[in-house]
Tab-separated table of N, CA and C in Angstrom:
chain	number	residue	atom	x	y	z
P	1	MET	N	61.022	-11.750	-20.979
P	1	MET	CA	61.525	-12.892	-20.254
P	1	MET	C	61.479	-12.588	-18.750
P	2	ALA	N	60.977	-13.518	-17.978
P	2	ALA	CA	60.835	-13.343	-16.530
P	2	ALA	C	62.175	-13.536	-15.835
P	3	SER	N	62.370	-12.817	-14.732
P	3	SER	CA	63.612	-12.943	-13.971
P	3	SER	C	63.632	-14.278	-13.227
P	4	SER	N	64.820	-14.695	-12.830
P	4	SER	CA	64.944	-15.959	-12.111
P	4	SER	C	64.240	-15.889	-10.754
P	5	GLU	N	64.239	-14.704	-10.123
P	5	GLU	CA	63.554	-14.549	-8.840
P	5	GLU	C	62.038	-14.732	-9.003
P	6	PHE	N	61.481	-14.181	-10.080
P	6	PHE	CA	60.052	-14.330	-10.332
P	6	PHE	C	59.705	-15.793	-10.587
P	7	ARG	N	60.539	-16.488	-11.354
P	7	ARG	CA	60.298	-17.904	-11.619
P	7	ARG	C	60.324	-18.720	-10.325
P	8	LEU	N	61.266	-18.389	-9.419
P	8	LEU	CA	61.321	-19.079	-8.134
P	8	LEU	C	60.048	-18.836	-7.324
P	9	GLN	N	59.552	-17.602	-7.338
P	9	GLN	CA	58.329	-17.281	-6.606
P	9	GLN	C	57.142	-18.054	-7.171
P	10	MET	N	57.096	-18.240	-8.469
P	10	MET	CA	56.012	-18.994	-9.080
P	10	MET	C	56.090	-20.480	-8.719
P	11	GLN	N	57.272	-20.958	-8.328
P	11	GLN	CA	57.442	-22.350	-7.899
P	11	GLN	C	57.191	-22.523	-6.402
P	12	GLY	N	56.810	-21.445	-5.711
P	12	GLY	CA	56.488	-21.545	-4.294
P	12	GLY	C	57.548	-21.004	-3.360
P	13	TYR	N	58.656	-20.524	-3.904
P	13	TYR	CA	59.709	-19.963	-3.060
P	13	TYR	C	59.266	-18.606	-2.528
P	14	GLY	N	59.734	-18.273	-1.347
P	14	GLY	CA	59.458	-16.978	-0.757
P	14	GLY	C	60.746	-16.366	-0.238
P	15	LEU	N	60.723	-15.073	-0.003
P	15	LEU	CA	61.903	-14.383	0.490
P	15	LEU	C	62.140	-14.781	1.946
P	16	THR	N	63.335	-15.284	2.209
P	16	THR	CA	63.698	-15.754	3.542
P	16	THR	C	64.875	-14.940	4.050
P	17	THR	N	64.756	-14.456	5.272
P	17	THR	CA	65.826	-13.717	5.919
P	17	THR	C	66.199	-14.453	7.196
P	18	ALA	N	67.486	-14.709	7.370
P	18	ALA	CA	67.972	-15.381	8.574
P	18	ALA	C	68.950	-14.463	9.283
P	19	ASN	N	68.696	-14.220	10.560
P	19	ASN	CA	69.620	-13.478	11.401
P	19	ASN	C	70.448	-14.520	12.146
P	20	ILE	N	71.724	-14.599	11.804
P	20	ILE	CA	72.606	-15.638	12.335
P	20	ILE	C	73.510	-15.023	13.403
P	21	LEU	N	73.449	-15.586	14.599
P	21	LEU	CA	74.355	-15.180	15.674
P	21	LEU	C	75.453	-16.226	15.789
P	22	TYR	N	76.698	-15.771	15.817
P	22	TYR	CA	77.817	-16.698	15.937
P	22	TYR	C	78.863	-16.117	16.877
P	23	ARG	N	79.692	-16.996	17.406
P	23	ARG	CA	80.748	-16.579	18.316
P	23	ARG	C	82.017	-16.268	17.526
P	24	LEU	N	82.704	-15.219	17.926
P	24	LEU	CA	83.965	-14.890	17.275
P	24	LEU	C	85.000	-15.953	17.627
P	25	PRO	N	85.784	-16.431	16.665
P	25	PRO	CA	86.760	-17.491	16.943
P	25	PRO	C	87.810	-17.081	17.986
P	26	ASP	N	88.295	-15.840	17.914
P	26	ASP	CA	89.340	-15.397	18.846
P	26	ASP	C	88.793	-14.974	20.202
P	27	HIS	N	87.507	-14.595	20.253
P	27	HIS	CA	86.867	-14.132	21.480
P	27	HIS	C	85.500	-14.813	21.608
P	28	PRO	N	85.459	-16.049	22.088
P	28	PRO	CA	84.209	-16.819	22.081
P	28	PRO	C	83.083	-16.242	22.935
P	29	ARG	N	83.381	-15.300	23.829
P	29	ARG	CA	82.317	-14.699	24.635
P	29	ARG	C	81.569	-13.597	23.883
P	30	ILE	N	82.108	-13.170	22.753
P	30	ILE	CA	81.498	-12.093	21.971
P	30	ILE	C	80.676	-12.703	20.837
P	31	LEU	N	79.426	-12.237	20.716
P	31	LEU	CA	78.549	-12.684	19.634
P	31	LEU	C	78.556	-11.655	18.509
P	32	GLN	N	78.585	-12.143	17.303
P	32	GLN	CA	78.532	-11.316	16.098
P	32	GLN	C	77.274	-11.719	15.336
P	33	THR	N	76.728	-10.819	14.544
P	33	THR	CA	75.533	-11.138	13.761
P	33	THR	C	75.843	-11.090	12.270
P	34	TYR	N	75.146	-11.940	11.529
P	34	TYR	CA	75.262	-11.987	10.073
P	34	TYR	C	73.847	-12.153	9.531
P	35	VAL	N	73.487	-11.385	8.519
P	35	VAL	CA	72.153	-11.473	7.928
P	35	VAL	C	72.259	-12.144	6.561
P	36	TRP	N	71.524	-13.237	6.395
P	36	TRP	CA	71.486	-13.989	5.145
P	36	TRP	C	70.091	-13.822	4.559
P	37	GLN	N	70.011	-13.599	3.235
P	37	GLN	CA	68.715	-13.438	2.590
P	37	GLN	C	68.748	-14.071	1.208
P	38	ASP	N	67.729	-14.877	0.922
P	38	ASP	CA	67.617	-15.530	-0.377
P	38	ASP	C	66.186	-16.068	-0.510
P	39	TYR	N	65.845	-16.572	-1.677
P	39	TYR	CA	64.549	-17.203	-1.880
P	39	TYR	C	64.669	-18.663	-1.453
P	40	ASP	N	63.695	-19.121	-0.653
P	40	ASP	CA	63.763	-20.471	-0.104
P	40	ASP	C	62.356	-21.023	0.083
P	41	LEU	N	62.262	-22.322	0.297
P	41	LEU	CA	60.981	-23.004	0.461
P	41	LEU	C	60.663	-23.211	1.938
P	42	HIS	N	59.495	-22.738	2.352
P	42	HIS	CA	59.007	-22.944	3.714
P	42	HIS	C	58.344	-24.312	3.755
P	43	PRO	N	58.437	-25.126	4.732
P	43	PRO	CA	59.010	-24.954	6.062
P	43	PRO	C	60.386	-25.587	6.236
P	44	HIS	N	60.925	-26.261	5.201
P	44	HIS	CA	62.187	-26.994	5.394
P	44	HIS	C	63.437	-26.168	5.091
P	45	PHE	N	63.308	-25.100	4.337
P	45	PHE	CA	64.393	-24.163	4.030
P	45	PHE	C	65.670	-24.868	3.527
P	46	PRO	N	65.600	-25.546	2.382
P	46	PRO	CA	66.781	-26.270	1.888
P	46	PRO	C	67.967	-25.358	1.564
P	47	GLU	N	67.734	-24.165	1.035
P	47	GLU	CA	68.841	-23.263	0.700
P	47	GLU	C	69.548	-22.772	1.963
P	48	LEU	N	68.780	-22.417	2.968
P	48	LEU	CA	69.364	-21.975	4.239
P	48	LEU	C	70.131	-23.116	4.891
P	49	ARG	N	69.578	-24.308	4.843
P	49	ARG	CA	70.275	-25.463	5.421
P	49	ARG	C	71.606	-25.710	4.722
P	50	LYS	N	71.639	-25.569	3.393
P	50	LYS	CA	72.905	-25.720	2.653
P	50	LYS	C	73.921	-24.688	3.126
P	51	PHE	N	73.458	-23.430	3.297
P	51	PHE	CA	74.352	-22.374	3.748
P	51	PHE	C	74.866	-22.653	5.162
P	52	LEU	N	73.981	-23.073	6.066
P	52	LEU	CA	74.412	-23.350	7.434
P	52	LEU	C	75.336	-24.564	7.503
P	53	ASP	N	75.110	-25.560	6.648
P	53	ASP	CA	76.036	-26.700	6.573
P	53	ASP	C	77.416	-26.239	6.106
P	54	PHE	N	77.442	-25.370	5.089
P	54	PHE	CA	78.711	-24.803	4.628
P	54	PHE	C	79.400	-24.047	5.767
P	55	TRP	N	78.608	-23.261	6.511
P	55	TRP	CA	79.159	-22.472	7.624
P	55	TRP	C	79.846	-23.379	8.636
P	56	THR	N	79.155	-24.428	9.075
P	56	THR	CA	79.716	-25.297	10.109
P	56	THR	C	80.917	-26.091	9.603
P	57	ARG	N	80.940	-26.414	8.302
P	57	ARG	CA	82.076	-27.143	7.726
P	57	ARG	C	83.284	-26.255	7.499
P	58	SER	N	83.073	-25.021	7.027
P	58	SER	CA	84.173	-24.224	6.471
P	58	SER	C	84.593	-23.011	7.289
P	59	LEU	N	83.730	-22.485	8.141
P	59	LEU	CA	84.058	-21.249	8.859
P	59	LEU	C	84.385	-21.543	10.319
P	60	ASP	N	85.192	-20.669	10.910
P	60	ASP	CA	85.670	-20.889	12.274
P	60	ASP	C	84.681	-20.454	13.351
P	61	GLY	N	83.830	-19.489	13.079
P	61	GLY	CA	82.908	-18.974	14.092
P	61	GLY	C	81.761	-19.934	14.347
P	62	PRO	N	81.701	-20.572	15.542
P	62	PRO	CA	80.598	-21.501	15.816
P	62	PRO	C	79.257	-20.771	15.933
P	63	LEU	N	78.216	-21.410	15.415
P	63	LEU	CA	76.874	-20.829	15.447
P	63	LEU	C	76.333	-20.806	16.869
P	64	HIS	N	75.639	-19.728	17.199
P	64	HIS	CA	74.986	-19.609	18.501
P	64	HIS	C	73.470	-19.728	18.352
P	65	GLY	N	72.908	-19.084	17.311
P	65	GLY	CA	71.468	-19.138	17.088
P	65	GLY	C	71.093	-18.577	15.737
P	66	VAL	N	69.945	-19.003	15.232
P	66	VAL	CA	69.448	-18.535	13.937
P	66	VAL	C	67.969	-18.181	14.099
P	67	THR	N	67.593	-16.966	13.683
P	67	THR	CA	66.205	-16.533	13.670
P	67	THR	C	65.789	-16.353	12.211
P	68	ILE	N	64.641	-16.935	11.848
P	68	ILE	CA	64.211	-16.950	10.449
P	68	ILE	C	62.914	-16.163	10.287
P	69	ALA	N	62.857	-15.348	9.225
P	69	ALA	CA	61.626	-14.680	8.801
P	69	ALA	C	61.390	-15.067	7.349
P	70	HIS	N	60.141	-15.368	7.003
P	70	HIS	CA	59.840	-15.844	5.656
P	70	HIS	C	58.554	-15.185	5.168
P	71	ALA	N	58.538	-14.787	3.904
P	71	ALA	CA	57.346	-14.154	3.331
P	71	ALA	C	57.140	-14.655	1.910
P	72	HIS	N	55.918	-15.125	1.647
P	72	HIS	CA	55.544	-15.440	0.261
P	72	HIS	C	55.170	-14.126	-0.399
P	73	LEU	N	55.958	-13.706	-1.363
P	73	LEU	CA	55.699	-12.422	-2.004
P	73	LEU	C	54.563	-12.514	-3.010
P	74	ILE	N	54.457	-13.651	-3.676
P	74	ILE	CA	53.372	-13.866	-4.627
P	74	ILE	C	52.598	-15.082	-4.157
P	75	LYS	N	51.331	-14.888	-3.915
P	75	LYS	CA	50.478	-15.991	-3.468
P	75	LYS	C	49.582	-16.411	-4.630
P	76	PRO	N	49.175	-17.667	-4.667
P	76	PRO	CA	48.322	-18.113	-5.771
P	76	PRO	C	47.063	-17.277	-5.944
P	77	ALA	N	46.487	-16.757	-4.855
P	77	ALA	CA	45.265	-15.963	-4.957
P	77	ALA	C	45.503	-14.622	-5.640
P	78	GLU	N	46.745	-14.175	-5.685
P	78	GLU	CA	47.055	-12.884	-6.287
P	78	GLU	C	47.274	-12.972	-7.792
P	79	MET	N	47.411	-14.166	-8.310
P	79	MET	CA	47.654	-14.340	-9.735
P	79	MET	C	46.373	-14.826	-10.400
P	80	ARG	N	45.991	-14.186	-11.492
P	80	ARG	CA	44.844	-14.655	-12.264
P	80	ARG	C	45.058	-14.281	-13.719
P	81	LEU	N	44.495	-15.086	-14.588
P	81	LEU	CA	44.602	-14.834	-16.015
P	81	LEU	C	43.577	-13.796	-16.438
P	82	VAL	N	43.939	-12.962	-17.382
P	82	VAL	CA	43.048	-11.923	-17.890
P	82	VAL	C	42.734	-12.247	-19.339
P	83	ASN	N	41.430	-12.280	-19.671
P	83	ASN	CA	41.001	-12.615	-21.024
P	83	ASN	C	40.961	-11.400	-21.939
P	84	GLY	N	40.835	-10.223	-21.394
P	84	GLY	CA	40.701	-9.050	-22.226
P	84	GLY	C	41.248	-7.823	-21.550
P	85	GLU	N	41.212	-6.737	-22.307
P	85	GLU	CA	41.721	-5.475	-21.793
P	85	GLU	C	40.721	-4.414	-22.197
P	86	PHE	N	40.348	-3.557	-21.236
P	86	PHE	CA	39.369	-2.515	-21.499
P	86	PHE	C	40.025	-1.160	-21.374
P	87	HIS	N	39.778	-0.309	-22.322
P	87	HIS	CA	40.321	1.056	-22.297
P	87	HIS	C	39.159	2.048	-22.101
P	88	VAL	N	39.322	2.977	-21.184
P	88	VAL	CA	38.338	4.010	-20.966
P	88	VAL	C	38.994	5.314	-21.383
P	89	HIS	N	38.390	5.940	-22.347
P	89	HIS	CA	38.907	7.180	-22.913
P	89	HIS	C	40.148	6.881	-23.691
């Protein structure tokens, strides 16, 4: 049975990392960083958007900036069906 992460990759999801800079609620001049990572769809990033919406609704630290890195771990060109198996020796 395939893992849920593998199934997501087969649906086009790729590993997404977001470096989130936010201001501390008690000290707004100080920036803190938070790293978020999950499988998401490029270019609209619905999972990241859900997380950032939750952040702005529920957490006190206002967002300052978000930097995103995204990688397709499995590309369609890397997957192919094999009809047979050959053994040498």
